[in-house]
Each structure stands twice: as C-alpha cells, then as structure tokens.
Coordinates of C-alpha atoms in Angstrom, one line a residue:
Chain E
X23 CA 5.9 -2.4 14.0
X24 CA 7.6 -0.7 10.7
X25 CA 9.6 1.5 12.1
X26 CA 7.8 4.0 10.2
X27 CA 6.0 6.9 11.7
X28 CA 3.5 9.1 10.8
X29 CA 1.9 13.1 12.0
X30 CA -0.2 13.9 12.9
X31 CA -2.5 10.8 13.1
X32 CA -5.4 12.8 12.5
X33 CA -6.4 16.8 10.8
X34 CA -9.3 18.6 10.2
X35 CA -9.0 21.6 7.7
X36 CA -11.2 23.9 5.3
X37 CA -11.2 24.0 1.7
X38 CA -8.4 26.5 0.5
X39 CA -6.2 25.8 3.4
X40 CA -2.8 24.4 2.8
X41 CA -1.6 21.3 4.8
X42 CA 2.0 19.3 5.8
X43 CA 1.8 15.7 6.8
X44 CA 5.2 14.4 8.1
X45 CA 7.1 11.0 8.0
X46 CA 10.0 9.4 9.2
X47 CA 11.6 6.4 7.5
X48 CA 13.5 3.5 8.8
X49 CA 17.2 4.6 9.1
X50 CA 18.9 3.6 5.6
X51 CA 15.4 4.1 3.8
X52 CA 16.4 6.1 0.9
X53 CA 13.2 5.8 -0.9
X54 CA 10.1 7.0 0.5
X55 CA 6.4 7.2 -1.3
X56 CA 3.1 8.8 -0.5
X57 CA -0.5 7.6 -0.6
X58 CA -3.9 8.7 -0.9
X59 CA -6.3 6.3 0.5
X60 CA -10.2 7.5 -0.1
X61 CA -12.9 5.6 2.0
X62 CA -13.5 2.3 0.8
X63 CA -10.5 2.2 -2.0
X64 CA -7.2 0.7 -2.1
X65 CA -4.1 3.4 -1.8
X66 CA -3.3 5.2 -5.0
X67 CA 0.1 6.0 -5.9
X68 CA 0.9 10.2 -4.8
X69 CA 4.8 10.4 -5.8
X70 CA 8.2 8.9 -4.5
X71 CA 11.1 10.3 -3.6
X72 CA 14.7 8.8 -3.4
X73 CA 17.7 10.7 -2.1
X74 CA 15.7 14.1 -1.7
X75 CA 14.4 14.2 -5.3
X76 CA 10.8 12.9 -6.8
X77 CA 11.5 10.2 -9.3
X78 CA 7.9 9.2 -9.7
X79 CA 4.3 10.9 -9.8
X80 CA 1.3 9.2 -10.0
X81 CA -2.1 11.1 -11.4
X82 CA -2.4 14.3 -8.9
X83 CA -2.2 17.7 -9.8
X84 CA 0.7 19.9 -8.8
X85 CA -0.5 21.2 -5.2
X86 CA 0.4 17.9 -3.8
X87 CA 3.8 18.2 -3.1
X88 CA 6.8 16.9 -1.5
X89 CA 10.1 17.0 0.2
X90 CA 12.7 14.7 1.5
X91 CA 15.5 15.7 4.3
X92 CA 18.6 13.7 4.5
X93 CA 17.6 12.8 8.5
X94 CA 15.1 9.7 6.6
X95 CA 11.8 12.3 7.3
X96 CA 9.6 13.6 4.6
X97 CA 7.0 15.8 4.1
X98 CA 3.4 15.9 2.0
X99 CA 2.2 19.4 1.2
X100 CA -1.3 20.0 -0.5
X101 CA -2.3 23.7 -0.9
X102 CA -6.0 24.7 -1.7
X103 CA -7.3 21.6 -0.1
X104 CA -10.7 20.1 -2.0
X105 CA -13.5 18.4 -0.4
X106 CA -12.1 15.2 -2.1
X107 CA -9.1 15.5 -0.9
X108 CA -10.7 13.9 2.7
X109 CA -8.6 10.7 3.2
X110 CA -6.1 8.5 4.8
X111 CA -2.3 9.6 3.7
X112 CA 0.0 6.5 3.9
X113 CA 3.8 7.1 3.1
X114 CA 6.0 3.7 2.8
X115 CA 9.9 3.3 2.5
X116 CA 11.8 0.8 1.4
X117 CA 15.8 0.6 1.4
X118 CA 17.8 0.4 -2.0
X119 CA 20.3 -2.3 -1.1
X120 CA 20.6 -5.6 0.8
X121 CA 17.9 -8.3 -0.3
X122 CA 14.8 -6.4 0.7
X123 CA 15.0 -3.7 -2.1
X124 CA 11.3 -4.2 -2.8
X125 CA 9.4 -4.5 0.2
X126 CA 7.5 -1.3 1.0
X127 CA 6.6 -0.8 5.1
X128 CA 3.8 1.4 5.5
X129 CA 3.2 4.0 8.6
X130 CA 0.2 4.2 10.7
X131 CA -1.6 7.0 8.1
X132 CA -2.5 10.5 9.3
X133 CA -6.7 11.1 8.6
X134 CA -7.3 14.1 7.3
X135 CA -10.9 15.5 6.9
X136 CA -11.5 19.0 4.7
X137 CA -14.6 20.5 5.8
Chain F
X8 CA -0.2 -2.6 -14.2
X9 CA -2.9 -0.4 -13.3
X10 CA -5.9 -2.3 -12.9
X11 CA -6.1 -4.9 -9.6
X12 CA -9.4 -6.4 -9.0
X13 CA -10.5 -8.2 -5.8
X14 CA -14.2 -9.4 -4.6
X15 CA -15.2 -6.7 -2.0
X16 CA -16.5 -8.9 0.6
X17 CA -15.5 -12.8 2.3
X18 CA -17.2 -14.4 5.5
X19 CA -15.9 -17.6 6.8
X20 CA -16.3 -19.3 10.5
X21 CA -13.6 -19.3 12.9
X22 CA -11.3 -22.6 12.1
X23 CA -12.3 -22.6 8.4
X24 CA -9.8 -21.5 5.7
X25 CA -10.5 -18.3 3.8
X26 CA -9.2 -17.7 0.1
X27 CA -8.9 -14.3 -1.0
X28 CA -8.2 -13.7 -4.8
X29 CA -6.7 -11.1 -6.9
X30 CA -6.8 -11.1 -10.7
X31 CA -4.1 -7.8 -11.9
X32 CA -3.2 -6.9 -15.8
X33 CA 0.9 -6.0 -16.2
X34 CA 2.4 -9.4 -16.8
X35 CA 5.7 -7.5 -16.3
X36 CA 5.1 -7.2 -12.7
X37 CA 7.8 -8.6 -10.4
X38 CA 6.3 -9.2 -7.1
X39 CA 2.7 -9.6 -5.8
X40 CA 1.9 -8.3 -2.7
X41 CA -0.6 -8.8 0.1
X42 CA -1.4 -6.5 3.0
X43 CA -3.4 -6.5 5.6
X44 CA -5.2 -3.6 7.0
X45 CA -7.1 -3.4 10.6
X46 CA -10.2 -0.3 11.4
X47 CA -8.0 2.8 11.5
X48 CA -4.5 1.4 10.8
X49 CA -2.3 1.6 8.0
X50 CA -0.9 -1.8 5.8
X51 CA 0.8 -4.4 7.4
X52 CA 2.7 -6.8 4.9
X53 CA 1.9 -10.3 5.0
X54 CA 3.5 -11.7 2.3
X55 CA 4.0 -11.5 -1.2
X56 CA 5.7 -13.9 -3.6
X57 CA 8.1 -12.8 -6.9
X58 CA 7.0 -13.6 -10.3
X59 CA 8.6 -16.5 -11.2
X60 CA 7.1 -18.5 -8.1
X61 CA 3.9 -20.6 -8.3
X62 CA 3.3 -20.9 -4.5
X63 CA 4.5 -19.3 -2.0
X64 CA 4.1 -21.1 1.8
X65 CA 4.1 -19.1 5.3
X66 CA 2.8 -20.5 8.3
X67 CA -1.0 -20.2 7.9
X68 CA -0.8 -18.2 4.4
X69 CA -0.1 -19.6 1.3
X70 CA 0.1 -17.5 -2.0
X71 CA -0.5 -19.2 -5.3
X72 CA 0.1 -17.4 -8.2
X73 CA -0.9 -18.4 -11.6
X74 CA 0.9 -16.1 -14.2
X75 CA -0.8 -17.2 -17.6
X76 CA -4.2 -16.1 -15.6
X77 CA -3.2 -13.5 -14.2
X78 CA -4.2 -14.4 -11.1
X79 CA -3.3 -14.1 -7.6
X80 CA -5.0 -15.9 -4.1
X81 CA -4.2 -15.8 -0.3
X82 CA -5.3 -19.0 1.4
X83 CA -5.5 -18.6 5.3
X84 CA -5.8 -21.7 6.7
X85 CA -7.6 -21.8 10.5
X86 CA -8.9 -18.5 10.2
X87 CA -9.3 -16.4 13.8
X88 CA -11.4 -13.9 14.6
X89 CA -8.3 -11.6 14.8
X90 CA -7.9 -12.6 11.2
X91 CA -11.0 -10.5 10.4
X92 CA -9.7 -7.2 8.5
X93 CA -9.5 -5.3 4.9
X94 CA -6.9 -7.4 2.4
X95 CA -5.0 -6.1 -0.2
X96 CA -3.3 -7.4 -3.3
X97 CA -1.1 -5.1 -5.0
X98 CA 1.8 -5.3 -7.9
X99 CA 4.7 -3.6 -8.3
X100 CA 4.9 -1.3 -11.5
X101 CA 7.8 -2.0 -13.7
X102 CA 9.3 0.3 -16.1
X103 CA 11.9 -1.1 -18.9
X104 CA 13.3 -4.0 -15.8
X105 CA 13.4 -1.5 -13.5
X106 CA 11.2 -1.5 -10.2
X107 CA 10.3 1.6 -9.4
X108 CA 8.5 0.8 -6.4
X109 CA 5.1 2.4 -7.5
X110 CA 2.6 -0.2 -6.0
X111 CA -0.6 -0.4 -7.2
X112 CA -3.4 -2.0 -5.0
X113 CA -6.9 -3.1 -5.3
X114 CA -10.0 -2.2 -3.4
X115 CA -9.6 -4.7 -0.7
X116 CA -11.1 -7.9 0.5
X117 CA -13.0 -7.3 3.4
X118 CA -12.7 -10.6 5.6
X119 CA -15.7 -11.3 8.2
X120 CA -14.6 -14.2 10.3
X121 CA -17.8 -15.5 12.5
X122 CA -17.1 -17.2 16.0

C-alpha cells in the first residue's frame, strides 16, 4: 500500500475526446510525476510537477497536460485523444525532505482505452 | 540515461533462485531501481541500491551493481509462485547533481515461476 491513489481505474473514450485522470499523493508529497505505460513497455516519463508548477516534461506533445492543487491531488488532461494514446497512466510522488527524497510510490494506474 | 535494457522473459521452478539483469547507459545515475508489477496493478518498489554501492542485501533480494559495466541484477533467492510477475529496472535521470526524479524504466522482465 502507497498511499497513493488513482481515478478512475479504468475509461473508455473516442478519438477527439478530451480526458482527466486524477491522483492523490501521500500527505507531504510535494512532487508528483505522470506515466504512460503502453502494452508490453516499461513507463515513459509524461511530466512532473512540484509545488503546483511542471518542472520536467518528457517527449509528449502539448495536449497532455497537467495540474497540481495544494490538497496533494493532481490531475492529467489529454485533449484530442489518439488511438495510441490506449494505455496504463501511472502517477508517483515522492516527498522532498527527510531521507527518502528519491523513492518514487506509484498508484494503482487508471486503463484507459480510445476507441 | 535513456536507454535501460532487460531480457523479456525468465522461468525458474519454485525454490530455485531467479536473477533478473539490467544493463542502463548514464553513468551519472544515482540510484537503481527495481519494481515489481503484478496483471493489472501498478509498480510496487522492491528495492533499489545508490550508486556508490556494489551489493545491496534484503531478505530474499539481493542487488548487485557493477558500475564500470553498467550493469544491474536482482537475485531472488527461493523463488514462490507469488514471486511470478513483470520486473522492472529503472534509473534516476540526473541533471548537473541534481535528481530530478525523472525515472526511466526498461521493458520488464517477465518472471514465470513453475510449481
């Protein structure tokens, strides 16, 4: 058990839709990141966020997009969803003090399938 | 710190010990990582082990890390049929010192364990 939550856990959608995927942290996670993993790959880096503000992107175009509330939750939007874009979404948060600074926890995922 | 390579696929017996290795390519990485990830579950941390470390021991896992080869391995000793699930090895990306707490993974071991 993390302590980190995920929803929905799963969501099926159309191409061209827009979708929001939720998360809530552990309580003093400040840093929270998002993850796309396709069938049969390993996670690939979306973006982080620390203290409400993205301070990292990996390679994914600007309709993936983010947001971070001061209550530890955060939020993965992607507009004019793609075929490709079928996958498990894995946010982690870590805290930025104490000794575990760089441990990641992971949340259950939320599946979504475009259609 | 981009590229993470694993063998796809590892079957042992129950009671045996299963080695799982990892070969990655930024030698400025700081931690190594291994999670573990069940049918339709997100990552569970194992272990991982920080960069200056050769071996790293935790109950049935040990981590050995060899740093001129690049190269990381999982041993798990008396492997169960529980133990049977996708492994990841993943580094942290590091950016002038700094962690930034980007991970990047590999495609995952997947362990077979045979009663």
């Amino acid at each position: 058990e993390t302590g980190v939550t995920q929803s929905p856990t799963h969501l099926i959608k159309t191409r061209g839709q827009q979708v929001t995927l939720r998360c809530s942290s552990q309580s003093g996670h400040n840093t929270v990141s998002w993850y796309q993993q396709a069938l049969g790959q390993g996670p690939q880096f979306i973006f982080q966020y620390y203290r409400e503000e993205e301070n990292g992107r990996g390679n994914f175009p600007p309709r993936f997009s983010g947001l971070q509330f001061p209550n530890y939750s955060s939020e993965l939007n992607v507009n004019a969803l793609e075929l490709d874009d079928s996958a498990l979404y894995l946010c982690a948060s870590r805290s930025d003090s104490g000794t575990d600074t760089d441990t990641q926890y992971f949340g259950p995922g939320t599946r979504l399938t475009v259609l | 710190g981009e590229d993470v390579e694993q063998s796809l696929f590892l079957s042992v017996r129950e009671g045996d010990s299963s080695v799982i290795n990892c070969t990655y390519t930024d030698s400025s990485s700081t931690y190594l990582y291994w999670y573990k990830q069940e049918p339709g579950a997100g990552l569970q941390l194992l272990t991982y082990i920080f960069s200056n470390m050769d071996m790293k021991q935790d109950q049935r896992l040990t981590v050995l890390l060899n740093k001129k080869d690049k190269h990381l391995s999982l041993r798990i000793a008396d492997t169960q049929t529980g133990d049977s699930a996708i492994y990841f090895c993943a580094e942290t990306y590091t950016d002038r010192g700094s962690t930034l707490g980007r991970l990047y993974f590999g495609r995952g071991t997947q362990l077979t364990v045979w009663p």
